[in-house]
């Protein structure tokens, strides 16, 4: 089941309805903002946090964000037992929500993913000094993110972890990285231009996760690593750059507590 609801009039339309104009800058230049949320029992999870981030992203792209996204999300999610929900606002002024069945591969990722580290080609402090690089903005200019995932797949890995040119861990193309190093859960700082993850935020309400720079060397000797994102949730990295990590106790415990908190 895919449900499409337009912001204008909160009108549900058949899923194959064309909703964008050919000259919408959201399509032509990738100037749209979006959020992807998990839906549990018909309720969009962490909606406040996602709406706040949507507003921050829209401001950075100078996209007018009309009222009504909360009602849009709630209407699109209503009745869906466990689903994904994408909210999009284009620079051309079109807002819409798509509620979709979570792909089986995404659900499988909750039990473990393999990953490789990949250079992003920027220093860890670059994006904080270059607002035009749109660090921390969730825009639909995600072609680089998708190409990085395809590169990982070519290397027989499920996912990738970007690292900076100066040897620091950044994020994954669609998730936040956490690592257990010397018994401490930690995650790279948002000052590196990574997206401020809502799943990370929710997890930090459940347990202590230190925000501090994590070097590539530290990641290579981490006891446990996980990738956090809204729809997949907490994915233990079971193999990293060919090193067997398995799903460790700290991440398993966090994942169980997190899943329980959603219901
Ligand atoms: C680049 C990037 N980093 C991190 C995340 C994780 O964010 P969240 O937990 O809010 O889904 C995402 C998810 O969309 C992402 O695209």
PDB file of C-alpha atoms and ligand atoms in Angstrom:
ATOM      1  CA  UNK A   1       0.000   0.000   0.000  1.00  0.00           C
ATOM      2  CA  UNK A   2       1.300   3.441  -0.915  1.00  0.00           C
ATOM      3  CA  UNK A   3      -0.769   6.439   0.160  1.00  0.00           C
ATOM      4  CA  UNK A   4      -0.155   9.886  -1.299  1.00  0.00           C
ATOM      5  CA  UNK A   5      -1.642  12.962   0.377  1.00  0.00           C
ATOM      6  CA  UNK A   6      -1.165  16.515  -0.898  1.00  0.00           C
ATOM      7  CA  UNK A   7      -0.550  19.399   1.499  1.00  0.00           C
ATOM      8  CA  UNK A   8      -3.024  21.496  -0.462  1.00  0.00           C
ATOM      9  CA  UNK A   9      -6.410  20.651   0.966  1.00  0.00           C
ATOM     10  CA  UNK A  10      -4.953  17.567   2.713  1.00  0.00           C
ATOM     11  CA  UNK A  11      -6.286  15.675  -0.311  1.00  0.00           C
ATOM     12  CA  UNK A  12      -5.478  11.999  -0.781  1.00  0.00           C
ATOM     13  CA  UNK A  13      -4.843  11.150  -4.424  1.00  0.00           C
ATOM     14  CA  UNK A  14      -4.222   7.833  -6.214  1.00  0.00           C
ATOM     15  CA  UNK A  15      -0.554   6.851  -5.821  1.00  0.00           C
ATOM     16  CA  UNK A  16       0.133   7.190  -9.563  1.00  0.00           C
ATOM     17  CA  UNK A  17      -1.152  10.795  -9.780  1.00  0.00           C
ATOM     18  CA  UNK A  18       1.441  13.264 -11.190  1.00  0.00           C
ATOM     19  CA  UNK A  19       1.840  15.945  -8.506  1.00  0.00           C
ATOM     20  CA  UNK A  20       4.754  18.121  -9.728  1.00  0.00           C
ATOM     21  CA  UNK A  21       5.230  20.606 -12.567  1.00  0.00           C
ATOM     22  CA  UNK A  22       8.124  20.057 -14.966  1.00  0.00           C
ATOM     23  CA  UNK A  23       9.616  23.457 -14.023  1.00  0.00           C
ATOM     24  CA  UNK A  24       9.567  22.863 -10.251  1.00  0.00           C
ATOM     25  CA  UNK A  25      13.076  23.711  -8.977  1.00  0.00           C
ATOM     26  CA  UNK A  26      12.685  20.802  -6.602  1.00  0.00           C
ATOM     27  CA  UNK A  27      12.990  18.527  -9.615  1.00  0.00           C
ATOM     28  CA  UNK A  28      15.134  20.652 -11.906  1.00  0.00           C
ATOM     29  CA  UNK A  29      17.750  21.646  -9.302  1.00  0.00           C
ATOM     30  CA  UNK A  30      17.116  19.239  -6.433  1.00  0.00           C
ATOM     31  CA  UNK A  31      15.872  22.128  -4.288  1.00  0.00           C
ATOM     32  CA  UNK A  32      13.332  20.370  -2.104  1.00  0.00           C
ATOM     33  CA  UNK A  33      13.465  19.380   1.525  1.00  0.00           C
ATOM     34  CA  UNK A  34      12.206  16.115   2.933  1.00  0.00           C
ATOM     35  CA  UNK A  35      11.871  13.997   6.039  1.00  0.00           C
ATOM     36  CA  UNK A  36      11.504  10.248   6.341  1.00  0.00           C
ATOM     37  CA  UNK A  37       9.731   8.939   9.429  1.00  0.00           C
ATOM     38  CA  UNK A  38       8.685   5.620  10.882  1.00  0.00           C
ATOM     39  CA  UNK A  39       4.982   5.029  11.431  1.00  0.00           C
ATOM     40  CA  UNK A  40       3.960   2.724  14.283  1.00  0.00           C
ATOM     41  CA  UNK A  41       0.290   1.921  14.906  1.00  0.00           C
ATOM     42  CA  UNK A  42      -0.825   4.747  12.637  1.00  0.00           C
ATOM     43  CA  UNK A  43       1.305   7.341  14.440  1.00  0.00           C
ATOM     44  CA  UNK A  44       4.298   9.149  12.890  1.00  0.00           C
ATOM     45  CA  UNK A  45       7.190   8.680  15.367  1.00  0.00           C
ATOM     46  CA  UNK A  46       9.134  11.710  16.602  1.00  0.00           C
ATOM     47  CA  UNK A  47       6.985  14.020  14.477  1.00  0.00           C
ATOM     48  CA  UNK A  48       7.974  17.180  16.427  1.00  0.00           C
ATOM     49  CA  UNK A  49      11.679  16.503  15.854  1.00  0.00           C
ATOM     50  CA  UNK A  50      11.152  15.800  12.142  1.00  0.00           C
ATOM     51  CA  UNK A  51       9.024  18.920  11.651  1.00  0.00           C
ATOM     52  CA  UNK A  52      11.666  21.037  13.385  1.00  0.00           C
ATOM     53  CA  UNK A  53      14.380  19.645  11.122  1.00  0.00           C
ATOM     54  CA  UNK A  54      12.176  20.125   8.038  1.00  0.00           C
ATOM     55  CA  UNK A  55      11.777  23.785   8.999  1.00  0.00           C
ATOM     56  CA  UNK A  56      15.543  24.188   9.539  1.00  0.00           C
ATOM     57  CA  UNK A  57      16.306  22.594   6.158  1.00  0.00           C
ATOM     58  CA  UNK A  58      13.695  24.718   4.383  1.00  0.00           C
ATOM     59  CA  UNK A  59      15.152  27.903   5.881  1.00  0.00           C
ATOM     60  CA  UNK A  60      18.629  26.988   4.615  1.00  0.00           C
ATOM     61  CA  UNK A  61      17.292  26.425   1.067  1.00  0.00           C
ATOM     62  CA  UNK A  62      15.017  29.483   1.232  1.00  0.00           C
ATOM     63  CA  UNK A  63      11.964  27.323   0.643  1.00  0.00           C
ATOM     64  CA  UNK A  64       8.665  28.626   2.014  1.00  0.00           C
ATOM     65  CA  UNK A  65       7.278  26.012   4.362  1.00  0.00           C
ATOM     66  CA  UNK A  66       3.506  26.425   4.698  1.00  0.00           C
ATOM     67  CA  UNK A  67       1.570  25.354   7.781  1.00  0.00           C
ATOM     68  CA  UNK A  68      -0.148  22.018   7.753  1.00  0.00           C
ATOM     69  CA  UNK A  69       2.701  19.475   7.689  1.00  0.00           C
ATOM     70  CA  UNK A  70       1.671  18.025  11.060  1.00  0.00           C
ATOM     71  CA  UNK A  71      -1.886  17.410   9.848  1.00  0.00           C
ATOM     72  CA  UNK A  72      -0.495  16.101   6.534  1.00  0.00           C
ATOM     73  CA  UNK A  73       1.751  13.582   8.304  1.00  0.00           C
ATOM     74  CA  UNK A  74      -1.020  12.451  10.642  1.00  0.00           C
ATOM     75  CA  UNK A  75      -3.502  12.004   7.812  1.00  0.00           C
ATOM     76  CA  UNK A  76      -1.061  10.067   5.616  1.00  0.00           C
ATOM     77  CA  UNK A  77      -0.031   7.779   8.493  1.00  0.00           C
ATOM     78  CA  UNK A  78      -3.524   7.108   9.893  1.00  0.00           C
ATOM     79  CA  UNK A  79      -4.342   3.413   9.996  1.00  0.00           C
ATOM     80  CA  UNK A  80      -0.914   2.211   8.829  1.00  0.00           C
ATOM     81  CA  UNK A  81       0.318  -0.435  11.319  1.00  0.00           C
ATOM     82  CA  UNK A  82       4.087  -0.215  10.654  1.00  0.00           C
ATOM     83  CA  UNK A  83       5.185   1.875   7.699  1.00  0.00           C
ATOM     84  CA  UNK A  84       7.517   4.551   6.390  1.00  0.00           C
ATOM     85  CA  UNK A  85       6.405   8.112   5.737  1.00  0.00           C
ATOM     86  CA  UNK A  86       8.127  10.680   3.554  1.00  0.00           C
ATOM     87  CA  UNK A  87       7.241  14.363   3.742  1.00  0.00           C
ATOM     88  CA  UNK A  88       8.457  16.574   0.904  1.00  0.00           C
ATOM     89  CA  UNK A  89       8.265  20.312   0.177  1.00  0.00           C
ATOM     90  CA  UNK A  90       9.573  21.569  -3.146  1.00  0.00           C
ATOM     91  CA  UNK A  91      10.855  25.025  -3.983  1.00  0.00           C
ATOM     92  CA  UNK A  92       8.063  25.154  -6.553  1.00  0.00           C
ATOM     93  CA  UNK A  93       5.586  25.198  -3.684  1.00  0.00           C
ATOM     94  CA  UNK A  94       4.289  21.620  -3.672  1.00  0.00           C
ATOM     95  CA  UNK A  95       4.054  19.727  -0.389  1.00  0.00           C
ATOM     96  CA  UNK A  96       3.085  16.080  -0.163  1.00  0.00           C
ATOM     97  CA  UNK A  97       3.348  12.974   1.970  1.00  0.00           C
ATOM     98  CA  UNK A  98       3.883   9.393   0.867  1.00  0.00           C
ATOM     99  CA  UNK A  99       3.166   6.563   3.293  1.00  0.00           C
ATOM    100  CA  UNK A 100       4.804   3.340   2.121  1.00  0.00           C
ATOM    101  CA  UNK A 101       5.384  -0.261   3.127  1.00  0.00           C
ATOM    102  CA  UNK A 102       8.837  -0.652   4.717  1.00  0.00           C
ATOM    103  CA  UNK A 103      10.946  -2.682   2.240  1.00  0.00           C
ATOM    104  CA  UNK A 104      11.902  -6.170   3.443  1.00  0.00           C
ATOM    105  CA  UNK A 105      15.602  -5.319   3.035  1.00  0.00           C
ATOM    106  CA  UNK A 106      15.187  -2.383   5.440  1.00  0.00           C
ATOM    107  CA  UNK A 107      13.508  -4.628   8.022  1.00  0.00           C
ATOM    108  CA  UNK A 108      16.337  -7.190   7.596  1.00  0.00           C
ATOM    109  CA  UNK A 109      18.842  -4.406   8.323  1.00  0.00           C
ATOM    110  CA  UNK A 110      17.545  -4.250  11.901  1.00  0.00           C
ATOM    111  CA  UNK A 111      19.290  -7.586  12.526  1.00  0.00           C
ATOM    112  CA  UNK A 112      22.590  -6.475  10.999  1.00  0.00           C
ATOM    113  CA  UNK A 113      24.279  -4.813   8.034  1.00  0.00           C
ATOM    114  CA  UNK A 114      27.719  -4.995   6.501  1.00  0.00           C
ATOM    115  CA  UNK A 115      29.500  -1.705   5.816  1.00  0.00           C
ATOM    116  CA  UNK A 116      32.614  -0.202   4.279  1.00  0.00           C
ATOM    117  CA  UNK A 117      34.275   3.130   5.025  1.00  0.00           C
ATOM    118  CA  UNK A 118      34.350   5.514   2.058  1.00  0.00           C
ATOM    119  CA  UNK A 119      36.037   8.946   1.784  1.00  0.00           C
ATOM    120  CA  UNK A 120      33.640  11.887   1.337  1.00  0.00           C
ATOM    121  CA  UNK A 121      36.466  14.106   0.096  1.00  0.00           C
ATOM    122  CA  UNK A 122      36.117  16.936   2.622  1.00  0.00           C
ATOM    123  CA  UNK A 123      37.861  17.755   5.890  1.00  0.00           C
ATOM    124  CA  UNK A 124      35.772  17.313   9.041  1.00  0.00           C
ATOM    125  CA  UNK A 125      35.484  21.078   9.584  1.00  0.00           C
ATOM    126  CA  UNK A 126      34.811  21.980   5.944  1.00  0.00           C
ATOM    127  CA  UNK A 127      31.027  22.071   5.984  1.00  0.00           C
ATOM    128  CA  UNK A 128      30.869  24.176   9.145  1.00  0.00           C
ATOM    129  CA  UNK A 129      32.876  26.842   7.319  1.00  0.00           C
ATOM    130  CA  UNK A 130      31.045  26.474   3.976  1.00  0.00           C
ATOM    131  CA  UNK A 131      27.289  27.035   4.343  1.00  0.00           C
ATOM    132  CA  UNK A 132      26.863  26.529   0.596  1.00  0.00           C
ATOM    133  CA  UNK A 133      27.869  22.884   1.045  1.00  0.00           C
ATOM    134  CA  UNK A 134      24.561  22.505   2.939  1.00  0.00           C
ATOM    135  CA  UNK A 135      25.906  20.377   5.754  1.00  0.00           C
ATOM    136  CA  UNK A 136      23.126  19.217   8.045  1.00  0.00           C
ATOM    137  CA  UNK A 137      20.409  19.992   5.484  1.00  0.00           C
ATOM    138  CA  UNK A 138      18.034  17.219   4.426  1.00  0.00           C
ATOM    139  CA  UNK A 139      17.410  18.214   0.817  1.00  0.00           C
ATOM    140  CA  UNK A 140      16.482  15.984  -2.110  1.00  0.00           C
ATOM    141  CA  UNK A 141      19.973  16.526  -3.577  1.00  0.00           C
ATOM    142  CA  UNK A 142      20.753  12.964  -2.447  1.00  0.00           C
ATOM    143  CA  UNK A 143      22.307  11.667  -5.683  1.00  0.00           C
ATOM    144  CA  UNK A 144      25.751  11.520  -4.019  1.00  0.00           C
ATOM    145  CA  UNK A 145      24.267   9.597  -1.081  1.00  0.00           C
ATOM    146  CA  UNK A 146      22.622   7.088  -3.422  1.00  0.00           C
ATOM    147  CA  UNK A 147      25.805   6.733  -5.521  1.00  0.00           C
ATOM    148  CA  UNK A 148      27.762   6.034  -2.336  1.00  0.00           C
ATOM    149  CA  UNK A 149      25.329   3.243  -1.446  1.00  0.00           C
ATOM    150  CA  UNK A 150      25.681   1.779  -4.957  1.00  0.00           C
ATOM    151  CA  UNK A 151      29.457   1.878  -4.523  1.00  0.00           C
ATOM    152  CA  UNK A 152      29.095  -0.014  -1.236  1.00  0.00           C
ATOM    153  CA  UNK A 153      26.871  -2.595  -2.950  1.00  0.00           C
ATOM    154  CA  UNK A 154      29.529  -3.061  -5.657  1.00  0.00           C
ATOM    155  CA  UNK A 155      31.926  -3.877  -2.815  1.00  0.00           C
ATOM    156  CA  UNK A 156      29.373  -6.444  -1.539  1.00  0.00           C
ATOM    157  CA  UNK A 157      28.495  -4.299   1.486  1.00  0.00           C
ATOM    158  CA  UNK A 158      25.002  -3.168   2.501  1.00  0.00           C
ATOM    159  CA  UNK A 159      26.003   0.320   3.568  1.00  0.00           C
ATOM    160  CA  UNK A 160      28.832   2.862   3.718  1.00  0.00           C
ATOM    161  CA  UNK A 161      30.344   5.124   6.373  1.00  0.00           C
ATOM    162  CA  UNK A 162      31.796   8.389   5.098  1.00  0.00           C
ATOM    163  CA  UNK A 163      35.100   9.494   6.548  1.00  0.00           C
ATOM    164  CA  UNK A 164      36.791  12.886   6.183  1.00  0.00           C
ATOM    165  CA  UNK A 165      40.078  13.582   4.396  1.00  0.00           C
ATOM    166  CA  UNK A 166      41.673  14.271   7.792  1.00  0.00           C
ATOM    167  CA  UNK A 167      40.714  10.915   9.242  1.00  0.00           C
ATOM    168  CA  UNK A 168      37.441  11.458  11.128  1.00  0.00           C
ATOM    169  CA  UNK A 169      34.239   9.485  10.995  1.00  0.00           C
ATOM    170  CA  UNK A 170      31.268  11.456   9.590  1.00  0.00           C
ATOM    171  CA  UNK A 171      27.981   9.637   8.897  1.00  0.00           C
ATOM    172  CA  UNK A 172      26.423   7.081   6.583  1.00  0.00           C
ATOM    173  CA  UNK A 173      24.529   8.208   3.450  1.00  0.00           C
ATOM    174  CA  UNK A 174      21.165   7.732   5.180  1.00  0.00           C
ATOM    175  CA  UNK A 175      22.070   7.176   8.838  1.00  0.00           C
ATOM    176  CA  UNK A 176      24.003   8.338  11.878  1.00  0.00           C
ATOM    177  CA  UNK A 177      27.020   6.363  13.110  1.00  0.00           C
ATOM    178  CA  UNK A 178      27.427   5.269  16.707  1.00  0.00           C
ATOM    179  CA  UNK A 179      30.328   3.210  18.011  1.00  0.00           C
ATOM    180  CA  UNK A 180      31.196   1.501  21.275  1.00  0.00           C
ATOM    181  CA  UNK A 181      34.830   2.323  22.037  1.00  0.00           C
ATOM    182  CA  UNK A 182      36.420   1.326  25.340  1.00  0.00           C
ATOM    183  CA  UNK A 183      32.932   0.586  26.667  1.00  0.00           C
ATOM    184  CA  UNK A 184      31.534   4.052  25.812  1.00  0.00           C
ATOM    185  CA  UNK A 185      28.812   4.733  23.218  1.00  0.00           C
ATOM    186  CA  UNK A 186      29.828   7.677  21.062  1.00  0.00           C
ATOM    187  CA  UNK A 187      28.818   9.510  17.902  1.00  0.00           C
ATOM    188  CA  UNK A 188      30.525  12.148  15.712  1.00  0.00           C
ATOM    189  CA  UNK A 189      29.645  15.823  16.380  1.00  0.00           C
ATOM    190  CA  UNK A 190      27.097  17.631  14.207  1.00  0.00           C
ATOM    191  CA  UNK A 191      29.727  20.358  13.798  1.00  0.00           C
ATOM    192  CA  UNK A 192      31.203  18.153  11.052  1.00  0.00           C
ATOM    193  CA  UNK A 193      28.213  19.044   8.871  1.00  0.00           C
ATOM    194  CA  UNK A 194      26.448  15.721   9.333  1.00  0.00           C
ATOM    195  CA  UNK A 195      22.690  15.561   9.689  1.00  0.00           C
ATOM    196  CA  UNK A 196      21.405  15.856  13.261  1.00  0.00           C
ATOM    197  CA  UNK A 197      19.658  12.479  13.466  1.00  0.00           C
ATOM    198  CA  UNK A 198      16.256  12.205  15.127  1.00  0.00           C
ATOM    199  CA  UNK A 199      16.881   8.528  15.944  1.00  0.00           C
ATOM    200  CA  UNK A 200      20.106   9.489  17.683  1.00  0.00           C
ATOM    201  CA  UNK A 201      18.231  12.178  19.606  1.00  0.00           C
ATOM    202  CA  UNK A 202      15.627   9.616  20.730  1.00  0.00           C
ATOM    203  CA  UNK A 203      18.352   7.157  21.748  1.00  0.00           C
ATOM    204  CA  UNK A 204      20.172   9.820  23.757  1.00  0.00           C
ATOM    205  CA  UNK A 205      16.988  10.166  25.830  1.00  0.00           C
ATOM    206  CA  UNK A 206      17.262   6.438  26.623  1.00  0.00           C
ATOM    207  CA  UNK A 207      20.979   6.080  27.281  1.00  0.00           C
ATOM    208  CA  UNK A 208      24.175   8.095  27.383  1.00  0.00           C
ATOM    209  CA  UNK A 209      25.792   8.574  23.983  1.00  0.00           C
ATOM    210  CA  UNK A 210      28.802  10.837  23.992  1.00  0.00           C
ATOM    211  CA  UNK A 211      29.098  13.305  21.100  1.00  0.00           C
ATOM    212  CA  UNK A 212      32.776  13.505  20.257  1.00  0.00           C
ATOM    213  CA  UNK A 213      35.081  13.257  17.258  1.00  0.00           C
ATOM    214  CA  UNK A 214      35.732   9.595  16.393  1.00  0.00           C
ATOM    215  CA  UNK A 215      38.857   8.860  14.379  1.00  0.00           C
ATOM    216  CA  UNK A 216      39.028   6.285  11.612  1.00  0.00           C
ATOM    217  CA  UNK A 217      41.557   4.352  13.729  1.00  0.00           C
ATOM    218  CA  UNK A 218      39.147   4.283  16.667  1.00  0.00           C
ATOM    219  CA  UNK A 219      36.350   3.043  14.428  1.00  0.00           C
ATOM    220  CA  UNK A 220      38.642   0.305  13.142  1.00  0.00           C
ATOM    221  CA  UNK A 221      39.065  -1.025  16.682  1.00  0.00           C
ATOM    222  CA  UNK A 222      35.543  -0.297  17.961  1.00  0.00           C
ATOM    223  CA  UNK A 223      33.888  -3.153  19.838  1.00  0.00           C
ATOM    224  CA  UNK A 224      30.524  -2.399  18.284  1.00  0.00           C
ATOM    225  CA  UNK A 225      29.179  -0.098  15.562  1.00  0.00           C
ATOM    226  CA  UNK A 226      25.598   0.718  14.577  1.00  0.00           C
ATOM    227  CA  UNK A 227      23.806   2.851  12.006  1.00  0.00           C
ATOM    228  CA  UNK A 228      20.777   4.800  13.228  1.00  0.00           C
ATOM    229  CA  UNK A 229      17.969   6.016  10.996  1.00  0.00           C
ATOM    230  CA  UNK A 230      14.248   6.604  11.252  1.00  0.00           C
ATOM    231  CA  UNK A 231      12.759   3.765   9.230  1.00  0.00           C
ATOM    232  CA  UNK A 232      15.435   1.070   9.643  1.00  0.00           C
ATOM    233  CA  UNK A 233      15.944   2.000  13.274  1.00  0.00           C
ATOM    234  CA  UNK A 234      19.112   0.646  14.833  1.00  0.00           C
ATOM    235  CA  UNK A 235      21.152  -1.503  12.481  1.00  0.00           C
ATOM    236  CA  UNK A 236      24.147  -3.255  14.073  1.00  0.00           C
ATOM    237  CA  UNK A 237      27.153  -3.200  11.740  1.00  0.00           C
ATOM    238  CA  UNK A 238      28.108  -6.870  11.804  1.00  0.00           C
ATOM    239  CA  UNK A 239      31.028  -6.578   9.354  1.00  0.00           C
ATOM    240  CA  UNK A 240      33.030  -3.367   8.880  1.00  0.00           C
ATOM    241  CA  UNK A 241      35.691  -3.186   6.162  1.00  0.00           C
ATOM    242  CA  UNK A 242      35.827  -6.995   6.241  1.00  0.00           C
ATOM    243  CA  UNK A 243      36.253  -7.182  10.047  1.00  0.00           C
ATOM    244  CA  UNK A 244      33.659  -9.383  11.774  1.00  0.00           C
ATOM    245  CA  UNK A 245      31.974  -7.459  14.595  1.00  0.00           C
ATOM    246  CA  UNK A 246      28.676  -9.262  14.986  1.00  0.00           C
ATOM    247  CA  UNK A 247      25.751  -7.701  16.838  1.00  0.00           C
ATOM    248  CA  UNK A 248      27.200  -6.835  20.252  1.00  0.00           C
ATOM    249  CA  UNK A 249      25.405  -6.564  23.614  1.00  0.00           C
ATOM    250  CA  UNK A 250      25.405  -2.749  23.928  1.00  0.00           C
ATOM    251  CA  UNK A 251      23.826  -2.161  20.513  1.00  0.00           C
ATOM    252  CA  UNK A 252      21.390  -5.062  20.947  1.00  0.00           C
ATOM    253  CA  UNK A 253      20.292  -3.634  24.268  1.00  0.00           C
ATOM    254  CA  UNK A 254      19.882  -0.137  22.812  1.00  0.00           C
ATOM    255  CA  UNK A 255      17.903  -1.517  19.848  1.00  0.00           C
ATOM    256  CA  UNK A 256      15.544  -3.445  22.138  1.00  0.00           C
ATOM    257  CA  UNK A 257      14.962  -0.427  24.411  1.00  0.00           C
ATOM    258  CA  UNK A 258      14.459   1.834  21.407  1.00  0.00           C
ATOM    259  CA  UNK A 259      11.973  -0.478  19.684  1.00  0.00           C
ATOM    260  CA  UNK A 260      10.029  -0.840  22.954  1.00  0.00           C
ATOM    261  CA  UNK A 261       9.899   2.960  23.299  1.00  0.00           C
ATOM    262  CA  UNK A 262       8.113   3.251  19.939  1.00  0.00           C
ATOM    263  CA  UNK A 263       5.069   1.272  21.131  1.00  0.00           C
TER     264      UNK A 263
HETATM  265  C1  LIG B   1      22.693  11.751   5.763  1.00  0.00           C
HETATM  266  C2  LIG B   1      21.856  11.229   6.882  1.00  0.00           C
HETATM  267  N1  LIG B   1      22.402  11.156   8.121  1.00  0.00           N
HETATM  268  C3  LIG B   1      21.671  10.684   9.155  1.00  0.00           C
HETATM  269  C4  LIG B   1      20.363  10.269   9.003  1.00  0.00           C
HETATM  270  C5  LIG B   1      19.584   9.750  10.190  1.00  0.00           C
HETATM  271  O1  LIG B   1      18.560  10.649  10.522  1.00  0.00           O
HETATM  272  P1  LIG B   1      17.230  10.169  11.231  1.00  0.00           P
HETATM  273  O2  LIG B   1      17.624   9.351  12.402  1.00  0.00           O
HETATM  274  O3  LIG B   1      16.556  11.427  11.590  1.00  0.00           O
HETATM  275  O4  LIG B   1      16.467   9.359  10.233  1.00  0.00           O
HETATM  276  C6  LIG B   1      19.772  10.329   7.747  1.00  0.00           C
HETATM  277  C7  LIG B   1      18.391   9.884   7.581  1.00  0.00           C
HETATM  278  O5  LIG B   1      17.655  10.298   6.840  1.00  0.00           O
HETATM  279  C8  LIG B   1      20.533  10.830   6.660  1.00  0.00           C
HETATM  280  O6  LIG B   1      19.994  10.917   5.450  1.00  0.00           O
END
